[in-house]
Short mmCIF file of N, CA and C in Angstrom, two decimals:
data_model
loop_
_atom_site.label_atom_id
_atom_site.label_comp_id
_atom_site.label_asym_id
_atom_site.label_seq_id
_atom_site.Cartn_x
_atom_site.Cartn_y
_atom_site.Cartn_z
N MET J 1 18.21 9.94 2.44
CA MET J 1 17.96 8.40 2.46
C MET J 1 17.28 8.18 0.98
N GLU J 2 17.52 6.91 0.53
CA GLU J 2 17.41 6.26 -0.58
C GLU J 2 15.89 5.47 -0.12
N ALA J 3 14.94 5.67 -1.04
CA ALA J 3 13.62 5.13 -0.86
C ALA J 3 14.06 3.34 -1.01
N ASP J 4 13.38 2.57 -0.15
CA ASP J 4 13.02 1.16 -0.24
C ASP J 4 11.99 0.90 -0.09
N PHE J 5 11.05 0.71 -0.93
CA PHE J 5 9.63 0.34 -0.82
C PHE J 5 9.41 -1.00 -0.18
N MET J 6 10.18 -1.69 -0.51
CA MET J 6 10.17 -3.25 -0.04
C MET J 6 10.19 -3.35 1.39
N ASP J 7 11.32 -2.60 2.15
CA ASP J 7 11.27 -2.65 3.33
C ASP J 7 10.43 -1.90 4.06
N ALA J 8 9.97 -0.78 3.61
CA ALA J 8 9.07 0.17 4.00
C ALA J 8 7.67 -0.54 4.32
N SER J 9 7.18 -1.32 3.08
CA SER J 9 5.89 -1.93 3.03
C SER J 9 6.12 -2.90 3.95
N GLY J 10 6.91 -3.53 4.25
CA GLY J 10 7.04 -4.75 5.30
C GLY J 10 6.95 -4.19 6.73
N ARG J 11 7.50 -3.34 6.85
CA ARG J 11 7.64 -2.59 8.38
C ARG J 11 6.26 -2.02 8.77
N HIS J 12 5.90 -1.28 7.93
CA HIS J 12 4.39 -0.75 8.14
C HIS J 12 3.46 -1.77 8.26
N MET J 13 3.55 -2.79 7.49
CA MET J 13 2.51 -3.85 7.58
C MET J 13 2.45 -4.48 9.04
N ASP J 14 3.50 -4.77 9.48
CA ASP J 14 4.16 -5.54 10.62
C ASP J 14 3.58 -4.64 11.66
N ASP J 15 4.00 -3.23 11.91
CA ASP J 15 3.53 -2.46 12.74
C ASP J 15 2.04 -2.32 12.63
N ALA J 16 1.34 -2.33 11.72
CA ALA J 16 -0.35 -2.33 11.57
C ALA J 16 -0.64 -3.75 11.97
N GLU J 17 -0.24 -4.62 12.03
CA GLU J 17 -0.78 -5.94 12.40
C GLU J 17 -0.60 -5.82 13.97
N ARG J 18 0.48 -5.51 14.61
CA ARG J 18 0.38 -5.26 16.20
C ARG J 18 -0.69 -4.38 16.49
N LEU J 19 -0.53 -3.15 16.01
CA LEU J 19 -1.73 -2.29 16.40
C LEU J 19 -2.94 -2.63 16.24
N PHE J 20 -3.23 -3.45 15.13
CA PHE J 20 -4.68 -3.98 14.84
C PHE J 20 -4.82 -5.09 16.20
N ASP J 21 -3.96 -5.85 16.30
CA ASP J 21 -4.32 -6.93 17.49
C ASP J 21 -4.45 -6.23 19.01
N ALA J 22 -4.01 -5.10 19.15
CA ALA J 22 -4.15 -4.43 20.27
C ALA J 22 -5.51 -3.51 20.13
N GLY J 23 -6.03 -3.51 19.14
CA GLY J 23 -7.10 -2.52 19.26
C GLY J 23 -7.04 -1.30 18.85
N ARG J 24 -5.99 -0.60 18.35
CA ARG J 24 -5.43 0.42 18.05
C ARG J 24 -5.96 0.90 16.76
N TRP J 25 -7.14 1.03 16.53
CA TRP J 25 -7.59 1.07 15.03
C TRP J 25 -7.33 2.14 14.31
N ALA J 26 -7.19 3.45 14.71
CA ALA J 26 -6.52 4.38 14.14
C ALA J 26 -5.13 4.68 13.42
N ASN J 27 -4.22 4.14 14.27
CA ASN J 27 -2.92 3.97 13.70
C ASN J 27 -2.80 2.75 12.91
N ALA J 28 -3.48 1.61 13.21
CA ALA J 28 -3.36 0.44 12.15
C ALA J 28 -3.74 0.97 11.12
N ASP J 29 -4.77 1.61 10.73
CA ASP J 29 -5.46 2.12 9.51
C ASP J 29 -4.57 3.06 8.50
N HIS J 30 -3.99 3.95 9.59
CA HIS J 30 -2.95 4.52 8.81
C HIS J 30 -2.05 3.86 8.46
N LEU J 31 -1.19 2.75 9.03
CA LEU J 31 -0.15 2.39 8.45
C LEU J 31 -0.46 1.16 7.51
N TYR J 32 -1.66 0.59 7.49
CA TYR J 32 -2.02 -0.09 6.29
C TYR J 32 -2.22 0.46 5.07
N GLY J 33 -2.33 1.76 5.19
CA GLY J 33 -2.68 2.38 3.93
C GLY J 33 -1.04 2.89 3.27
N VAL J 34 -0.29 3.05 4.45
CA VAL J 34 1.31 3.38 3.90
C VAL J 34 1.77 2.29 3.58
N ALA J 35 1.68 1.04 4.36
CA ALA J 35 2.28 -0.26 3.67
C ALA J 35 1.69 -0.67 2.19
N VAL J 36 0.55 -0.17 1.97
CA VAL J 36 -0.05 -0.60 0.45
C VAL J 36 0.51 0.63 -0.54
N GLU J 37 0.77 1.93 0.03
CA GLU J 37 1.18 2.61 -0.88
C GLU J 37 2.76 2.28 -1.28
N CYS J 38 3.64 1.96 -0.32
CA CYS J 38 5.00 1.43 -0.51
C CYS J 38 4.85 0.08 -1.51
N GLY J 39 3.83 -1.03 -1.31
CA GLY J 39 4.08 -2.16 -1.64
C GLY J 39 3.62 -1.97 -3.10
N LEU J 40 2.77 -1.02 -3.40
CA LEU J 40 2.37 -0.86 -4.66
C LEU J 40 3.49 -0.12 -5.55
N LYS J 41 4.18 0.69 -5.19
CA LYS J 41 5.14 1.35 -5.56
C LYS J 41 6.25 0.33 -5.97
N ARG J 42 6.53 -0.42 -4.94
CA ARG J 42 7.78 -1.75 -5.35
C ARG J 42 7.30 -2.63 -6.42
N LEU J 43 6.17 -2.77 -6.68
CA LEU J 43 5.66 -3.32 -7.90
C LEU J 43 5.38 -2.67 -9.10
N MET J 44 5.15 -1.61 -9.01
CA MET J 44 5.43 -0.39 -9.98
C MET J 44 6.64 -0.43 -10.76
N VAL J 45 7.56 -0.15 -9.67
CA VAL J 45 9.05 -0.13 -10.41
C VAL J 45 9.26 -1.37 -11.10
N ALA J 46 9.03 -2.72 -10.38
CA ALA J 46 9.27 -3.79 -11.12
C ALA J 46 8.62 -3.94 -12.53
N PHE J 47 7.44 -3.05 -12.68
CA PHE J 47 6.68 -3.25 -13.95
C PHE J 47 7.24 -1.86 -14.74
N GLY J 48 8.18 -1.37 -14.26
CA GLY J 48 8.70 -0.29 -15.17
C GLY J 48 8.55 1.10 -14.95
N MET J 49 8.28 1.27 -13.56
CA MET J 49 7.99 2.75 -13.07
C MET J 49 9.52 3.41 -12.89
N GLN J 50 9.61 4.83 -13.54
CA GLN J 50 11.18 5.33 -13.53
C GLN J 50 11.31 6.00 -12.11
N THR J 51 12.24 5.72 -11.42
CA THR J 51 12.61 6.58 -10.19
C THR J 51 13.76 7.37 -10.25
N ASP J 52 13.79 8.24 -9.46
CA ASP J 52 15.23 9.50 -9.35
C ASP J 52 16.10 8.94 -8.61
N ALA J 53 17.34 9.37 -8.26
CA ALA J 53 18.54 8.93 -7.81
C ALA J 53 18.15 8.30 -6.29
N LYS J 54 17.18 8.88 -5.72
CA LYS J 54 16.81 8.71 -4.35
C LYS J 54 15.69 7.48 -4.15
N GLY J 55 15.29 6.93 -5.41
CA GLY J 55 14.33 6.19 -5.30
C GLY J 55 12.95 6.56 -5.89
N SER J 56 12.77 7.93 -5.75
CA SER J 56 11.10 8.38 -5.73
C SER J 56 10.60 8.41 -7.15
N PRO J 57 9.57 7.90 -7.26
CA PRO J 57 8.88 8.31 -8.69
C PRO J 57 9.07 9.37 -9.35
N GLN J 58 9.65 9.40 -10.62
CA GLN J 58 9.82 10.39 -11.37
C GLN J 58 8.48 11.15 -11.74
N ASN J 59 7.86 10.38 -12.22
CA ASN J 59 6.52 10.98 -12.54
C ASN J 59 5.75 11.53 -11.47
N LYS J 60 4.95 12.68 -11.77
CA LYS J 60 4.34 13.08 -10.60
C LYS J 60 3.18 12.54 -10.40
N SER J 61 2.54 11.86 -11.46
CA SER J 61 1.22 11.10 -11.32
C SER J 61 1.45 9.95 -10.36
N ASP J 62 2.86 9.29 -10.18
CA ASP J 62 3.03 8.25 -9.31
C ASP J 62 3.13 8.51 -7.82
N ARG J 63 3.17 9.88 -7.72
CA ARG J 63 3.63 10.31 -6.35
C ARG J 63 2.31 10.55 -5.34
N HIS J 64 1.82 9.33 -5.36
CA HIS J 64 0.25 9.46 -4.47
C HIS J 64 0.38 8.37 -3.62
N HIS J 65 -0.65 8.36 -2.70
CA HIS J 65 -0.68 7.47 -1.46
C HIS J 65 -1.70 6.52 -1.84
N ALA J 66 -2.32 5.28 -0.89
CA ALA J 66 -2.83 4.39 -1.16
C ALA J 66 -4.03 4.81 -1.92
N ASN J 67 -4.83 5.58 -1.66
CA ASN J 67 -6.12 5.75 -2.14
C ASN J 67 -5.87 6.29 -3.80
N GLY J 68 -4.98 6.94 -4.15
CA GLY J 68 -4.51 7.52 -5.38
C GLY J 68 -3.81 6.48 -6.20
N LEU J 69 -3.44 5.34 -5.92
CA LEU J 69 -2.22 4.64 -6.55
C LEU J 69 -2.79 3.55 -7.18
N TRP J 70 -4.07 3.18 -6.88
CA TRP J 70 -4.45 1.97 -7.31
C TRP J 70 -4.64 1.89 -8.92
N ALA J 71 -5.29 2.89 -9.39
CA ALA J 71 -5.36 3.26 -10.86
C ALA J 71 -4.03 3.37 -11.49
N ARG J 72 -2.89 3.90 -11.16
CA ARG J 72 -1.65 4.23 -11.62
C ARG J 72 -0.95 2.62 -11.28
N PHE J 73 -1.25 1.97 -10.44
CA PHE J 73 -0.79 0.48 -10.19
C PHE J 73 -1.41 -0.38 -11.63
N GLU J 74 -2.73 -0.16 -11.75
CA GLU J 74 -2.98 -0.86 -13.01
C GLU J 74 -2.60 -0.52 -14.37
N SER J 75 -2.40 0.83 -14.24
CA SER J 75 -1.64 1.04 -15.83
C SER J 75 -0.36 0.59 -15.82
N TYR J 76 0.35 0.41 -14.88
CA TYR J 76 1.96 -0.39 -15.07
C TYR J 76 1.35 -1.90 -15.07
N ARG J 77 0.69 -2.38 -14.35
CA ARG J 77 0.65 -3.87 -14.60
C ARG J 77 -0.04 -4.04 -15.70
N GLU J 78 -0.82 -3.47 -16.31
CA GLU J 78 -1.43 -3.70 -17.78
C GLU J 78 -0.23 -3.73 -18.84
N GLY J 79 0.47 -2.77 -18.52
CA GLY J 79 1.68 -2.70 -19.39
C GLY J 79 2.81 -3.51 -19.59
N TYR J 80 2.85 -4.49 -18.16
CA TYR J 80 3.91 -5.67 -17.87
C TYR J 80 3.22 -6.88 -18.57
N GLY J 81 4.30 -7.35 -19.54
CA GLY J 81 3.82 -8.61 -19.97
C GLY J 81 3.06 -9.96 -19.22
N GLN J 82 3.60 -10.13 -17.95
CA GLN J 82 3.11 -11.06 -17.24
C GLN J 82 2.23 -10.35 -15.98
N GLY J 83 1.73 -9.18 -16.26
CA GLY J 83 1.01 -8.55 -15.32
C GLY J 83 -0.29 -9.13 -15.19
N ALA J 84 -1.07 -9.77 -15.79
CA ALA J 84 -2.35 -10.42 -15.23
C ALA J 84 -2.22 -11.13 -13.96
N LYS J 85 -1.08 -11.79 -13.96
CA LYS J 85 -0.94 -12.46 -12.50
C LYS J 85 -1.02 -11.89 -11.36
N TYR J 86 -0.67 -10.49 -11.37
CA TYR J 86 -0.65 -9.37 -10.35
C TYR J 86 -1.93 -9.02 -10.13
N ALA J 87 -2.88 -9.30 -10.68
CA ALA J 87 -4.23 -8.21 -10.41
C ALA J 87 -4.50 -8.23 -8.83
N LEU J 88 -5.16 -6.94 -8.73
CA LEU J 88 -5.65 -6.46 -7.13
C LEU J 88 -7.23 -6.91 -7.04
N PRO J 89 -7.49 -7.25 -5.81
CA PRO J 89 -8.82 -7.55 -5.66
C PRO J 89 -9.67 -6.30 -5.87
N THR J 90 -11.06 -6.31 -6.23
CA THR J 90 -11.99 -5.28 -6.22
C THR J 90 -13.23 -5.83 -5.55
N PRO J 91 -13.98 -4.95 -4.95
CA PRO J 91 -13.59 -3.46 -5.16
C PRO J 91 -12.37 -2.71 -4.62
N ILE J 92 -11.87 -1.59 -5.08
CA ILE J 92 -10.70 -1.02 -4.55
C ILE J 92 -11.04 -0.88 -2.71
N SER J 93 -9.89 -1.41 -2.19
CA SER J 93 -10.05 -1.21 -0.85
C SER J 93 -9.71 0.06 -0.01
N PHE J 94 -9.23 0.92 -0.82
CA PHE J 94 -9.08 2.26 -0.14
C PHE J 94 -9.40 3.49 -0.46
N ASP J 95 -10.57 3.20 -1.25
CA ASP J 95 -11.33 4.68 -1.83
C ASP J 95 -11.82 5.59 -0.42
N ASP J 96 -12.13 4.74 0.52
CA ASP J 96 -12.22 5.81 1.63
C ASP J 96 -11.12 6.10 2.69
N TRP J 97 -9.98 5.80 2.52
CA TRP J 97 -8.67 5.92 3.02
C TRP J 97 -8.01 7.28 2.64
N ASP J 98 -7.35 8.10 3.45
CA ASP J 98 -6.82 9.30 3.05
C ASP J 98 -5.66 9.67 3.92
N ILE J 99 -4.31 10.02 3.58
CA ILE J 99 -3.25 10.27 4.24
C ILE J 99 -3.39 11.26 5.53
N SER J 100 -4.51 12.30 4.93
CA SER J 100 -4.74 13.20 5.72
C SER J 100 -5.42 12.72 7.42
N GLN J 101 -6.15 11.69 7.08
CA GLN J 101 -6.93 10.85 8.32
C GLN J 101 -6.19 11.02 9.47
N ARG J 102 -4.80 10.79 9.32
CA ARG J 102 -3.82 10.58 10.70
C ARG J 102 -4.20 11.85 11.42
N TYR J 103 -4.78 12.85 11.20
CA TYR J 103 -5.13 13.86 12.03
C TYR J 103 -6.32 13.86 12.55
N ALA J 104 -7.17 12.86 12.18
CA ALA J 104 -8.77 12.50 12.68
C ALA J 104 -8.65 12.01 13.93
N HIS J 105 -9.59 12.28 14.56
CA HIS J 105 -9.73 11.52 15.95
C HIS J 105 -9.97 10.15 15.86
N GLN J 106 -9.55 9.60 17.11
CA GLN J 106 -9.57 8.14 16.99
C GLN J 106 -10.80 7.45 16.94
N GLU J 107 -11.95 8.02 17.44
CA GLU J 107 -13.24 7.54 17.43
C GLU J 107 -13.67 7.32 16.14
N ASN J 108 -13.08 7.91 15.34
CA ASN J 108 -13.58 7.92 13.82
C ASN J 108 -13.32 6.69 13.20
N PHE J 109 -12.28 5.59 13.79
CA PHE J 109 -12.16 4.61 13.14
C PHE J 109 -12.76 3.26 13.65
N ALA J 110 -13.41 2.68 13.17
CA ALA J 110 -14.56 1.57 13.68
C ALA J 110 -13.40 0.27 13.27
N GLU J 111 -13.50 -0.77 13.75
CA GLU J 111 -12.77 -1.89 13.47
C GLU J 111 -13.38 -2.42 12.00
N GLU J 112 -14.52 -2.28 11.72
CA GLU J 112 -15.07 -3.00 10.46
C GLU J 112 -14.40 -2.05 9.36
N ARG J 113 -14.09 -0.82 9.39
CA ARG J 113 -13.52 -0.17 8.18
C ARG J 113 -11.86 -0.60 8.38
N VAL J 114 -11.48 -0.96 9.56
CA VAL J 114 -9.90 -1.12 9.25
C VAL J 114 -9.81 -2.33 9.08
N VAL J 115 -10.73 -3.30 9.12
CA VAL J 115 -10.84 -4.72 8.60
C VAL J 115 -10.73 -4.70 6.95
N ARG J 116 -11.37 -3.85 6.36
CA ARG J 116 -11.45 -3.73 4.85
C ARG J 116 -10.10 -3.32 4.24
N HIS J 117 -9.15 -2.37 5.12
CA HIS J 117 -8.11 -1.73 4.85
C HIS J 117 -7.07 -2.80 5.22
N GLN J 118 -7.12 -3.83 6.01
CA GLN J 118 -6.14 -4.82 6.40
C GLN J 118 -6.18 -5.93 5.10
N GLU J 119 -7.61 -6.02 4.64
CA GLU J 119 -7.81 -6.94 3.70
C GLU J 119 -6.94 -6.54 2.53
N GLY J 120 -7.07 -5.36 2.10
CA GLY J 120 -6.34 -4.83 1.06
C GLY J 120 -4.89 -4.75 1.17
N ALA J 121 -4.26 -4.58 2.23
CA ALA J 121 -2.88 -4.68 2.50
C ALA J 121 -2.45 -5.94 2.58
N ARG J 122 -3.07 -6.92 2.96
CA ARG J 122 -2.61 -8.45 2.89
C ARG J 122 -2.53 -8.66 1.53
N ALA J 123 -3.65 -8.45 0.74
CA ALA J 123 -3.86 -8.89 -0.71
C ALA J 123 -2.50 -8.07 -1.39
N VAL J 124 -2.07 -7.00 -1.24
CA VAL J 124 -0.84 -6.44 -1.66
C VAL J 124 0.40 -7.11 -1.14
N ARG J 125 0.48 -7.53 0.13
CA ARG J 125 1.48 -8.32 0.62
C ARG J 125 1.62 -9.67 -0.16
N THR J 126 0.25 -10.16 -0.17
CA THR J 126 0.43 -11.61 -1.00
C THR J 126 1.35 -11.44 -2.43
N LEU J 127 0.57 -10.41 -3.23
CA LEU J 127 1.41 -10.04 -4.53
C LEU J 127 2.67 -9.53 -4.56
N LEU J 128 3.26 -8.93 -3.34
CA LEU J 128 4.78 -8.95 -3.23
C LEU J 128 5.61 -10.19 -3.00
N LYS J 129 4.92 -11.32 -2.26
CA LYS J 129 5.44 -12.40 -1.95
C LYS J 129 5.53 -13.32 -3.38
N GLU J 130 4.64 -13.21 -4.08
CA GLU J 130 4.40 -13.85 -5.41
C GLU J 130 5.36 -13.23 -6.31
N ALA J 131 5.69 -11.92 -6.43
CA ALA J 131 6.94 -11.08 -7.02
C ALA J 131 8.07 -11.79 -6.93
N GLN J 132 8.30 -12.02 -5.29
CA GLN J 132 9.39 -12.37 -4.88
C GLN J 132 9.70 -14.14 -5.65
N LEU J 133 8.84 -14.71 -5.48
CA LEU J 133 9.07 -16.07 -5.53
C LEU J 133 9.23 -16.16 -7.19
N ASP J 134 8.53 -15.44 -7.89
CA ASP J 134 8.71 -15.37 -9.54
C ASP J 134 10.14 -14.96 -9.86
N GLY J 135 10.71 -14.32 -8.89
CA GLY J 135 11.99 -13.48 -9.39
C GLY J 135 11.93 -11.86 -9.92
N LEU J 136 10.60 -11.70 -9.88
CA LEU J 136 10.50 -10.10 -10.47
C LEU J 136 11.22 -9.36 -9.36
N ILE J 137 11.09 -9.16 -8.25
CA ILE J 137 11.61 -8.41 -7.21
C ILE J 137 12.59 -9.20 -6.26
#
């Protein structure tokens, strides 16, 4: 199947919000990270990231998850002529998130931690909406 970063980001974000509202912190946290990964990759494509025939990043340095993509996103954003408009909030919201945490026990996921990731995911979603309004994506 071909990658559709925009659709994937939206559906993971929607599911994360539903799980968050139900107090299912562990799975909400995981999906916020996946939503961020997909959203950032969609913006990176708009800023010039090259993809293969299936839509996956060609450069291995771009094949990271949420916690490893923020710096890569910044390099693409800075290289884009109107990139200043698409700045991410600081501090980085996903330094303590890792894809392998999907294996962790759910007691490790407190609401406060998940709220930080929710805020980061919402910030990426806002950037995606701005890029759509601007005609960038």
